[in-house]
Short mmCIF file of C-alpha atoms in Angstrom, two decimals:
data_model
loop_
_atom_site.label_atom_id
_atom_site.label_comp_id
_atom_site.label_asym_id
_atom_site.label_seq_id
_atom_site.Cartn_x
_atom_site.Cartn_y
_atom_site.Cartn_z
CA MET U 1 11.03 -13.75 41.94
CA LEU U 2 7.55 -15.38 42.90
CA ALA U 3 4.40 -15.04 41.17
CA ALA U 4 1.37 -14.62 43.34
CA GLY U 5 -0.64 -17.31 43.43
CA ASN U 6 1.74 -19.98 42.79
CA SER U 7 3.56 -22.69 45.01
CA TYR U 8 7.40 -23.39 45.04
CA TRP U 9 9.77 -26.02 46.56
CA ILE U 10 12.69 -25.26 48.03
CA ARG U 11 15.59 -27.50 46.62
CA THR U 12 18.72 -28.25 49.06
CA SER U 13 21.68 -30.30 48.94
CA THR U 14 23.56 -31.08 52.38
CA SER U 15 26.80 -31.95 53.46
CA PRO U 16 27.89 -34.37 54.20
CA SER U 17 25.15 -35.98 51.93
CA ALA U 18 24.41 -38.83 54.67
CA ALA U 19 23.77 -36.32 57.31
CA ASP U 20 20.26 -36.90 58.82
CA ASP U 21 19.66 -33.62 60.83
CA GLU U 22 16.46 -32.22 60.56
CA LEU U 23 16.11 -28.81 58.13
CA VAL U 24 13.81 -25.78 59.61
CA TYR U 25 12.63 -23.55 57.36
CA SER U 26 11.52 -19.63 58.02
CA THR U 27 10.93 -16.44 56.44
CA ASP U 28 11.02 -12.59 57.66
CA ALA U 29 7.62 -12.12 55.59
CA SER U 30 4.16 -11.37 56.75
CA SER U 31 2.23 -14.30 56.25
CA SER U 32 -0.23 -12.23 54.03
CA TYR U 33 2.61 -12.00 51.28
CA LEU U 34 4.32 -15.24 51.53
CA THR U 35 4.47 -18.43 53.44
CA VAL U 36 7.01 -21.17 53.73
CA SER U 37 6.22 -24.71 55.21
CA SER U 38 7.94 -27.06 57.14
CA SER U 39 8.73 -29.52 54.07
CA GLY U 40 10.18 -26.08 52.29
CA GLN U 41 6.92 -25.26 49.98
CA ILE U 42 6.53 -21.56 49.45
CA GLN U 43 3.00 -20.14 49.06
CA ALA U 44 3.60 -16.91 47.37
CA LYS U 45 0.19 -14.99 48.21
CA SER U 46 0.30 -11.16 47.24
CA TYR U 47 2.40 -8.66 45.66
CA SER U 48 4.79 -6.67 48.01
CA SER U 49 7.24 -3.99 47.09
CA SER U 50 9.80 -5.42 49.80
CA THR U 51 12.08 -8.10 49.23
CA TYR U 52 12.29 -10.94 52.11
CA THR U 53 14.53 -13.72 53.03
CA ILE U 54 13.55 -17.60 53.13
CA THR U 55 16.19 -19.19 55.84
CA VAL U 56 16.87 -22.85 56.06
CA LYS U 57 18.54 -24.36 58.99
CA SER U 58 19.75 -27.56 60.36
CA LYS U 59 17.87 -28.23 63.57
CA ASN U 60 20.98 -28.82 65.69
CA GLY U 61 22.05 -25.11 64.30
CA SER U 62 25.48 -26.30 62.72
CA ALA U 63 24.70 -25.14 59.21
CA SER U 64 22.13 -22.30 57.63
CA ALA U 65 21.43 -20.78 54.04
CA SER U 66 19.07 -18.21 52.62
CA VAL U 67 17.71 -16.92 49.66
CA LYS U 68 16.00 -13.19 49.05
CA VAL U 69 12.60 -13.23 47.19
CA ARG U 70 10.13 -11.07 46.22
CA VAL U 71 6.49 -11.50 45.28
CA PHE U 72 5.06 -10.10 42.15
CA ASP U 73 1.50 -10.43 40.50
CA LYS U 74 0.96 -12.60 37.52
CA VAL U 75 1.56 -11.00 34.11
CA THR U 76 -2.43 -10.53 32.77
CA GLY U 77 -1.86 -8.35 29.71
CA ILE U 78 0.71 -6.78 27.27
CA THR U 79 -0.43 -3.51 25.62
CA LEU U 80 1.01 -1.59 22.92
CA SER U 81 1.09 2.11 24.03
CA GLN U 82 -1.00 4.54 22.11
CA ARG U 83 -2.00 2.22 19.40
CA LYS U 84 -5.14 3.75 17.67
CA SER U 85 -5.37 1.70 14.66
CA ASP U 86 -4.95 -1.86 13.76
CA TYR U 87 -3.50 -1.03 10.23
CA ILE U 88 -0.13 -0.57 8.60
CA GLY U 89 0.42 0.58 5.12
CA SER U 90 2.17 -1.01 2.56
CA GLY U 91 6.04 -0.20 2.94
CA ALA U 92 5.30 1.48 6.23
CA THR U 93 6.84 0.92 9.72
CA GLN U 94 5.38 1.80 12.79
CA LYS U 95 6.94 1.73 16.33
CA TYR U 96 4.95 1.21 19.91
CA TYR U 97 5.91 1.07 23.31
CA VAL U 98 5.33 -2.28 25.12
CA ASP U 99 3.67 -2.41 28.16
CA VAL U 100 3.24 -5.26 30.76
CA THR U 101 0.25 -5.36 32.90
CA PRO U 102 -0.65 -4.81 35.65
CA SER U 103 2.29 -2.63 36.92
CA THR U 104 2.92 -4.97 39.85
CA ALA U 105 4.00 -7.89 37.42
CA TYR U 106 7.27 -9.20 36.83
CA ALA U 107 7.49 -8.99 33.20
CA GLY U 108 11.03 -10.06 32.97
CA THR U 109 12.58 -10.23 29.29
CA VAL U 110 9.67 -8.97 26.61
CA SER U 111 10.35 -10.83 23.61
CA LEU U 112 8.78 -11.43 20.08
CA LYS U 113 7.72 -14.98 20.07
CA SER U 114 6.42 -15.28 16.51
CA VAL U 115 5.15 -13.50 13.59
CA SER U 116 2.18 -15.42 11.45
CA ASN U 117 2.94 -13.60 8.19
CA SER U 118 6.58 -13.20 6.35
CA LYS U 119 5.27 -9.91 4.43
CA LEU U 120 5.87 -8.45 8.12
CA THR U 121 8.54 -8.13 10.02
CA ALA U 122 8.76 -7.16 13.60
CA ASN U 123 11.29 -6.70 16.59
CA ILE U 124 11.34 -5.71 20.27
CA SER U 125 14.08 -3.68 21.60
CA THR U 126 14.52 -2.22 25.26
CA ALA U 127 12.83 1.08 26.39
CA SER U 128 13.81 3.64 28.89
CA GLY U 129 11.50 4.69 31.83
CA GLN U 130 8.34 3.01 32.89
CA HIS U 131 7.77 0.89 29.70
CA ASN U 132 8.81 -2.63 29.31
CA GLY U 133 10.29 -2.46 25.72
CA GLN U 134 9.73 -1.03 22.08
CA LEU U 135 7.89 -3.04 19.23
CA THR U 136 9.03 -1.83 15.71
CA VAL U 137 6.80 -3.50 12.82
CA LYS U 138 7.48 -2.96 9.23
CA LEU U 139 5.37 -4.17 5.94
CA ALA U 140 6.99 -5.11 2.75
CA SER U 141 5.65 -2.82 -0.40
CA LEU U 142 2.76 -4.63 -1.46
CA SER U 143 0.52 -4.38 -4.49
CA ASP U 144 -3.41 -3.58 -4.17
CA SER U 145 -4.31 -7.09 -4.71
CA GLU U 146 -2.34 -7.71 -1.39
CA VAL U 147 -3.77 -5.34 1.01
CA CYS U 148 -7.19 -4.95 2.49
CA GLY U 149 -10.15 -4.00 0.39
CA ASN U 150 -13.33 -4.47 -1.58
CA GLY U 151 -14.12 -7.21 1.10
CA SER U 152 -10.85 -8.99 1.25
CA THR U 153 -8.65 -9.08 4.42
CA TYR U 154 -5.10 -9.47 4.73
CA ALA U 155 -2.99 -9.39 7.90
CA SER U 156 -0.17 -10.76 10.25
CA ASP U 157 -0.46 -11.75 13.96
CA VAL U 158 2.47 -10.62 16.24
CA TYR U 159 3.17 -12.75 19.10
CA ILE U 160 4.64 -11.04 22.14
CA GLU U 161 5.51 -12.91 25.83
CA ALA U 162 6.15 -11.51 28.99
CA GLY U 163 6.91 -12.61 32.50
CA PRO U 164 9.16 -15.13 34.68
CA LEU U 165 10.46 -18.34 32.81
CA GLY U 166 7.98 -20.83 33.45
CA SER U 167 4.78 -18.75 33.92
CA ARG U 168 5.50 -16.61 30.46
CA PHE U 169 2.45 -14.76 29.13
CA THR U 170 1.56 -14.50 25.63
CA LYS U 171 -0.49 -12.13 23.20
CA TYR U 172 -1.06 -11.42 19.81
CA PHE U 173 -1.79 -8.35 18.15
CA THR U 174 -3.27 -8.23 14.77
CA PHE U 175 -1.68 -5.72 11.68
CA LYS U 176 -3.95 -5.75 8.89
CA PHE U 177 -2.31 -4.68 5.75
CA SER U 178 -3.60 -1.41 4.01
CA LYS U 179 -2.54 0.31 1.00
CA TYR U 180 -2.24 3.79 2.88
CA ASP U 181 -0.60 4.03 6.61
CA PRO U 182 -2.07 5.94 9.29
CA TYR U 183 1.34 7.78 9.99
CA GLN U 184 2.11 8.58 6.43
CA VAL U 185 0.83 11.58 4.59
CA LYS U 186 -1.98 10.55 1.92
CA LEU U 187 -5.57 11.42 0.31
CA GLY U 188 -8.14 12.39 3.06
CA ASP U 189 -5.53 13.70 5.60
CA ILE U 190 -6.32 16.79 7.56
CA ILE U 191 -4.36 20.32 7.49
CA TYR U 192 -4.92 21.64 10.87
CA CYS U 193 -3.81 24.82 12.45
CA GLY U 194 -2.59 24.57 16.38
CA SER U 195 -0.48 27.57 15.74
CA ALA U 196 0.56 29.56 12.76
CA THR U 197 2.25 26.95 11.26
CA PRO U 198 0.05 24.22 10.17
CA ALA U 199 0.47 20.33 10.09
CA ILE U 200 -0.99 17.31 8.74
CA LYS U 201 -2.94 14.87 10.69
CA ASP U 202 -4.33 11.49 9.75
CA GLY U 203 -8.10 11.59 8.10
CA GLY U 204 -8.92 7.94 8.53
CA TYR U 205 -8.53 6.83 5.08
CA ARG U 206 -6.93 3.28 4.62
CA GLY U 207 -7.18 3.01 0.57
CA LEU U 208 -9.34 1.08 -1.21
CA GLY U 209 -12.62 2.28 0.12
CA ILE U 210 -11.55 1.54 3.95
CA TYR U 211 -12.12 4.32 6.32
CA GLU U 212 -11.84 4.81 10.21
CA THR U 213 -11.63 7.14 12.78
CA SER U 214 -8.64 9.26 12.89
CA ALA U 215 -5.66 7.65 14.59
CA VAL U 216 -4.33 10.97 15.47
CA THR U 217 -5.80 13.56 18.26
CA THR U 218 -4.54 17.23 18.11
CA ASN U 219 -5.70 20.58 19.52
CA GLY U 220 -6.51 23.47 16.96
CA PHE U 221 -8.60 23.94 14.32
CA ASP U 222 -9.07 21.68 11.19
CA LEU U 223 -8.47 23.72 7.89
CA ALA U 224 -8.58 21.46 4.98
CA VAL U 225 -9.04 17.70 3.73
CA ILE U 226 -6.06 17.04 1.11
CA ALA U 227 -7.86 16.29 -2.09
CA TRP U 228 -4.67 15.95 -4.17
CA LEU U 229 -1.16 15.29 -3.91
CA GLY U 230 1.44 16.52 -5.97
CA ASN U 231 4.26 19.13 -6.89
CA ASN U 232 2.93 20.51 -10.28
CA HIS U 233 1.01 23.78 -8.56
CA LEU U 234 4.35 24.73 -7.13
CA SER U 235 5.71 26.74 -10.23
CA GLU U 236 2.59 28.69 -10.59
CA ASP U 237 1.96 29.83 -7.08
CA PRO U 238 4.64 32.09 -5.75
CA THR U 239 3.71 31.97 -2.22
CA ILE U 240 4.90 28.39 -1.88
CA LYS U 241 7.18 27.63 -4.62
CA SER U 242 10.47 28.62 -2.87
CA GLY U 243 11.81 30.01 0.49
CA SER U 244 10.87 28.60 3.73
CA ASN U 245 7.47 27.78 2.59
CA LYS U 246 8.34 25.03 0.23
CA ASN U 247 9.65 22.70 3.17
CA LYS U 248 7.28 23.00 5.95
CA LEU U 249 4.39 19.99 5.71
CA THR U 250 6.25 17.20 5.96
CA GLY U 251 4.53 14.47 8.03
CA ILE U 252 2.25 13.37 10.22
CA THR U 253 3.17 13.14 14.12
CA GLN U 254 2.58 9.33 15.86
CA TYR U 255 2.53 9.46 19.67
CA ILE U 256 4.32 6.95 21.35
CA ASN U 257 2.98 7.72 24.89
CA SER U 258 3.81 10.90 26.12
CA ALA U 259 6.81 10.83 23.21
CA SER U 260 6.26 11.38 19.60
CA GLU U 261 8.02 10.63 16.31
CA ARG U 262 7.44 12.47 13.19
CA ASN U 263 7.79 10.25 9.89
CA THR U 264 11.14 11.60 7.88
CA VAL U 265 9.52 12.46 4.47
CA SER U 266 10.24 15.15 1.73
CA ALA U 267 8.06 17.95 1.71
CA VAL U 268 4.53 17.17 1.15
CA HIS U 269 2.86 19.55 -1.67
CA GLY U 270 -0.94 19.34 -3.16
CA ILE U 271 -4.54 20.99 -2.67
CA GLY U 272 -7.05 20.95 -0.11
CA VAL U 273 -10.61 21.54 0.10
CA PRO U 274 -12.56 23.02 3.33
CA VAL U 275 -13.27 20.35 5.98
CA ASN U 276 -17.06 20.52 6.09
CA THR U 277 -18.24 19.71 2.84
CA LEU U 278 -21.90 19.81 1.43
CA GLY U 279 -22.79 21.64 -1.67
CA LEU U 280 -21.36 25.12 -1.71
CA TYR U 281 -23.08 28.14 -3.34
CA ARG U 282 -23.06 31.77 -3.16
CA LYS U 283 -25.46 33.03 -0.49
CA VAL U 284 -27.54 36.21 -1.74
CA SER U 285 -27.07 38.12 1.81
CA VAL U 286 -25.86 37.67 5.00
CA SER U 287 -27.63 38.40 8.20
CA GLY U 288 -25.41 40.88 10.34
CA ALA U 289 -22.18 40.79 7.59
CA SER U 290 -20.57 44.15 6.64
CA GLY U 291 -19.87 45.25 3.06
CA GLY U 292 -23.07 43.91 1.84
CA SER U 293 -22.78 45.77 -1.56
CA ASN U 294 -20.08 43.33 -2.65
CA TRP U 295 -22.61 40.41 -2.55
CA ALA U 296 -24.77 39.46 -5.49
CA THR U 297 -28.17 41.13 -5.37
CA SER U 298 -30.30 38.47 -7.03
CA THR U 299 -30.16 34.80 -7.68
CA MET U 300 -27.05 35.18 -9.79
CA GLY U 301 -24.28 33.37 -9.12
CA GLU U 302 -20.49 34.23 -9.04
CA LYS U 303 -19.69 37.27 -11.32
CA TRP U 304 -16.74 35.78 -13.20
CA GLN U 305 -13.58 37.42 -15.08
CA LYS U 306 -14.19 38.59 -19.00
CA LYS U 307 -10.66 38.27 -20.42
CA ALA U 308 -7.30 38.37 -19.32
CA ASP U 309 -5.59 41.03 -21.74
CA LYS U 310 -4.76 43.45 -19.38
CA VAL U 311 -3.31 41.46 -16.84
CA GLY U 312 0.15 41.66 -18.39
CA ALA U 313 0.55 44.90 -16.96
CA MET U 314 0.43 44.03 -13.50
CA THR U 315 3.62 43.93 -11.53
CA GLY U 316 4.48 40.51 -10.27
CA HIS U 317 1.71 38.53 -12.05
CA ASP U 318 2.05 36.17 -15.26
CA ALA U 319 -0.63 36.78 -18.10
CA SER U 320 -0.21 33.48 -19.28
CA LEU U 321 -1.17 32.07 -15.99
CA VAL U 322 -4.57 33.71 -16.22
CA SER U 323 -6.53 31.29 -18.49
CA THR U 324 -9.89 32.00 -20.22
CA ASN U 325 -10.23 28.99 -22.21
CA VAL U 326 -9.10 25.62 -21.06
CA TYR U 327 -9.52 24.23 -24.91
CA THR U 328 -6.80 26.42 -25.92
CA ASN U 329 -4.64 26.86 -22.82
CA TYR U 330 -2.67 24.24 -20.90
CA MET U 331 -4.89 23.22 -17.64
CA LYS U 332 -2.34 24.22 -15.12
CA HIS U 333 -3.19 24.79 -11.51
CA CYS U 334 -3.14 28.55 -11.76
CA ALA U 335 -5.89 29.39 -8.95
CA TRP U 336 -3.53 31.95 -6.98
CA HIS U 337 -2.94 34.00 -10.27
CA ASN U 338 -6.80 33.99 -11.17
CA THR U 339 -7.93 34.70 -7.78
CA GLU U 340 -5.53 37.15 -6.98
CA VAL U 341 -5.06 39.06 -9.93
CA LEU U 342 -8.66 39.47 -10.70
CA LEU U 343 -9.40 40.78 -7.45
CA GLU U 344 -6.68 43.26 -7.56
CA GLU U 345 -8.27 44.30 -10.50
CA SER U 346 -11.59 44.70 -9.23
CA SER U 347 -10.77 46.49 -6.21
CA THR U 348 -9.09 49.40 -8.96
CA GLY U 349 -12.42 49.48 -10.31
CA ASN U 350 -11.65 47.64 -13.41
CA THR U 351 -15.08 46.58 -14.62
CA ASP U 352 -13.52 44.05 -17.05
CA TYR U 353 -12.80 41.96 -14.04
CA ASP U 354 -15.90 41.42 -11.61
CA ILE U 355 -15.04 38.98 -9.59
CA GLU U 356 -15.67 39.08 -5.94
CA ALA U 357 -13.38 38.60 -2.66
CA VAL U 358 -15.39 35.80 -1.12
CA ILE U 359 -13.98 33.87 1.57
CA TYR U 360 -10.57 35.30 0.37
CA CYS U 361 -7.76 36.09 2.86
CA ALA U 362 -4.85 37.84 1.50
CA ASN U 363 -2.29 40.22 3.20
CA ASN U 364 -3.71 43.19 1.57
CA ALA U 365 -6.02 44.77 3.69
CA ASN U 366 -8.16 45.42 0.46
CA HIS U 367 -9.23 41.81 0.19
CA ARG U 368 -10.25 41.30 3.76
CA HIS U 369 -14.38 41.68 3.20
CA TYR U 370 -15.67 41.16 6.80
CA LYS U 371 -17.18 37.79 6.87
CA PHE U 372 -17.69 37.03 3.48
CA TYR U 373 -18.52 33.14 3.32
CA TYR U 374 -20.10 30.67 0.91
CA GLY U 375 -22.93 28.65 2.24
CA ASN U 376 -23.95 28.33 5.78
CA SER U 377 -22.20 30.03 8.86
CA SER U 378 -22.93 26.93 11.05
CA SER U 379 -20.78 23.88 10.91
CA SER U 380 -24.06 21.64 10.50
CA GLY U 381 -24.19 21.64 6.59
CA ASN U 382 -22.52 23.59 3.69
CA ILE U 383 -18.81 24.48 3.77
CA ASN U 384 -18.26 27.19 6.51
CA ALA U 385 -14.91 29.04 5.45
CA TYR U 386 -15.15 32.41 6.91
CA ARG U 387 -13.82 31.97 10.05
CA TYR U 388 -10.38 31.74 8.60
CA VAL U 389 -10.91 35.30 7.01
CA TYR U 390 -8.91 36.71 10.06
CA TYR U 391 -6.34 34.54 10.15
CA THR U 392 -4.18 32.80 7.33
CA PRO U 393 -1.53 30.04 8.21
CA SER U 394 1.67 29.91 7.00
CA ASN U 395 2.95 27.80 4.18
CA VAL U 396 -0.64 27.42 2.98
CA SER U 397 -2.11 29.42 0.33
CA PRO U 398 -5.16 31.81 1.29
CA TRP U 399 -8.73 29.88 0.23
CA LEU U 400 -8.47 30.40 -3.97
CA LEU U 401 -11.05 29.93 -6.61
CA PRO U 402 -10.25 26.98 -8.33
CA THR U 403 -9.39 26.55 -11.93
CA VAL U 404 -10.54 23.45 -14.22
CA GLY U 405 -6.99 21.95 -14.07
CA ASP U 406 -7.42 22.08 -10.25
CA LEU U 407 -10.91 20.56 -10.31
CA ARG U 408 -9.57 18.00 -12.81
CA SER U 409 -6.88 17.10 -10.52
CA ILE U 410 -8.84 16.79 -7.12
CA PHE U 411 -11.78 14.69 -8.71
CA GLU U 412 -9.12 12.87 -10.85
CA ASN U 413 -10.38 9.35 -9.74
CA ALA U 414 -13.00 7.47 -7.80
CA GLU U 415 -10.25 7.00 -4.86
CA GLN U 416 -9.66 10.54 -4.34
CA ILE U 417 -13.31 11.43 -4.22
CA THR U 418 -14.11 8.31 -1.57
CA ALA U 419 -10.88 9.59 0.63
CA ILE U 420 -12.56 13.50 0.52
CA THR U 421 -15.97 12.27 1.35
CA ASN U 422 -15.28 9.88 3.97
CA THR U 423 -13.46 12.13 5.62
CA VAL U 424 -16.03 15.06 5.27
CA LYS U 425 -18.19 12.76 6.76
CA LEU U 426 -15.77 12.76 10.05
CA TYR U 427 -17.46 16.06 10.26
CA ASN U 428 -21.04 15.51 9.37
CA SER U 429 -22.22 12.10 9.10
CA SER U 430 -24.80 13.12 6.16
CA ALA U 431 -22.30 14.99 3.79
CA SER U 432 -21.48 14.22 0.67
CA LEU U 433 -19.62 15.93 -2.47
CA SER U 434 -22.95 17.47 -3.70
CA THR U 435 -23.23 20.14 -5.76
CA ILE U 436 -25.89 22.57 -7.17
CA ARG U 437 -26.07 20.87 -10.60
CA GLY U 438 -23.89 18.09 -10.05
CA TYR U 439 -20.93 19.82 -11.30
CA TRP U 440 -18.19 22.10 -9.67
CA SER U 441 -17.71 25.64 -11.38
CA SER U 442 -14.21 26.51 -11.96
CA ASN U 443 -12.75 30.26 -12.06
CA GLU U 444 -12.37 30.15 -15.87
CA CYS U 445 -14.68 31.76 -18.11
CA GLN U 446 -15.41 32.25 -22.01
CA GLU U 447 -15.12 35.90 -22.71
CA GLY U 448 -17.26 36.59 -19.48
CA THR U 449 -20.63 34.98 -20.51
CA TYR U 450 -20.24 31.26 -19.34
CA ALA U 451 -18.08 29.76 -16.55
CA HIS U 452 -16.45 26.66 -17.04
CA ALA U 453 -17.25 23.42 -15.03
CA VAL U 454 -15.93 20.24 -14.01
CA ALA U 455 -18.87 17.61 -13.26
CA LEU U 456 -18.40 14.04 -11.56
CA ASN U 457 -19.88 11.46 -13.50
CA THR U 458 -23.31 10.04 -12.99
CA SER U 459 -22.23 7.51 -9.93
CA GLY U 460 -20.28 10.48 -8.48
CA SER U 461 -17.16 8.55 -8.57
CA SER U 462 -14.75 10.05 -11.09
CA VAL U 463 -13.53 12.62 -13.90
CA THR U 464 -13.68 11.54 -17.15
CA GLY U 465 -12.20 13.50 -20.46
CA SER U 466 -13.18 16.69 -21.67
CA SER U 467 -16.72 15.70 -22.50
CA GLU U 468 -17.06 16.18 -18.63
CA LEU U 469 -16.71 19.88 -19.05
CA SER U 470 -19.76 22.10 -19.07
CA TYR U 471 -20.60 25.82 -19.34
CA GLU U 472 -22.92 27.62 -17.03
CA THR U 473 -24.34 31.10 -17.54
CA LYS U 474 -24.11 34.12 -15.05
CA THR U 475 -28.14 33.51 -14.24
CA GLU U 476 -27.38 30.42 -12.24
CA GLU U 477 -25.99 29.76 -8.64
CA ARG U 478 -22.86 28.15 -8.94
CA GLY U 479 -21.29 25.05 -7.28
CA VAL U 480 -17.86 26.46 -6.07
CA LEU U 481 -15.48 24.60 -4.24
CA PRO U 482 -12.84 26.86 -2.84
CA ILE U 483 -9.61 25.27 -2.56
CA VAL U 484 -5.87 25.82 -0.61
CA TYR U 485 -2.49 25.13 -2.25
CA PHE U 486 -0.07 23.88 0.13
#
């Protein structure tokens, strides 16, 4: 294997060793690919897919020998196929195909030369097809003080080499240590629908305030940003607590060239909020929308339920899960019950339950109010959710009106708020978690007069204790954040 641009000498030995017959060198190659001098020096000139023979003869023709050679281009680069992020998360494993460039180069054995930080381990294995190898890297489980964030950088360089012996090419790749991995489910990731069954893709959040463009490109529409991860809501949501729905959203696909690998993790559950968030409020009227009589006719906000003393008679629903006072009832995640039960009651004409069916999509046709939505109908400002009225993905709840328990979980700490906000900025660079009056209203009330609300603190970074709960009167617009359970 000869590298274009290099010179080589042919070593010979004769028998008997004292023979003084002159040696003659020749080749069947075109001079544009390689030449051999009268003294046995080979000049490799350019790549060729053919194999050529170099022959050495004694001048008198009594002895000869030959060797077959090919000319390859020099290795000028090494790439990791489909690498979209420099980050690797604490405890995570990533895999990439290793490709040597140009394709006309002789890669030889692609090998790992060194790793600069012992917290990261790596190895290279063989790969089939057009690839030259597969790199597997794994980061140890690290504390927050050992990963990037707050201006500090922690990383490891992985050195890979390829090419023929004596002419090896080396390149290093930097792996930055982060709290969250691009290919593991985390806060700020996106639930999207390419089909009836939703999946999860990277939202770009790496933890501790670090955010970058998503490492995953997918087709389909984006539904919601993951705002909270946990299983506490499952016992209260009959749509996803059992059966096939409980084991669906299980990982993020890491694309490795044309192939893909899905991380093997247990079923992931939590709460999501719409992808395009910038101050949500009830519109008074909507141009072109039917069912206008169901909209508020003044600047009043949403009409909230009055009490929960009649829902116990409704088949399939648990009255205890329709909370009316967050101070006397445990703050469960019961948005499904609160929304569904009250919608059913409203549709039967029960005026004690005067909640409206807004942006809510259920299997019951009575709840499909055409083009009902909050906020602006375009994607440039407020949450736009009306397009999902026609289609409820499986394994994710319909849009729900949140309870205090839901809102407290979503805005529990600064990191969750950062994850949501930064992901939302992917859709609208000027977006934020702004609200009408500095708080998000829940679907819980105090005997119909006030709606409970959860306020972000003055810096917009966290929710503190019960003092953060406030009450809204019905004469004010609501700052409502619809949610989905998954």
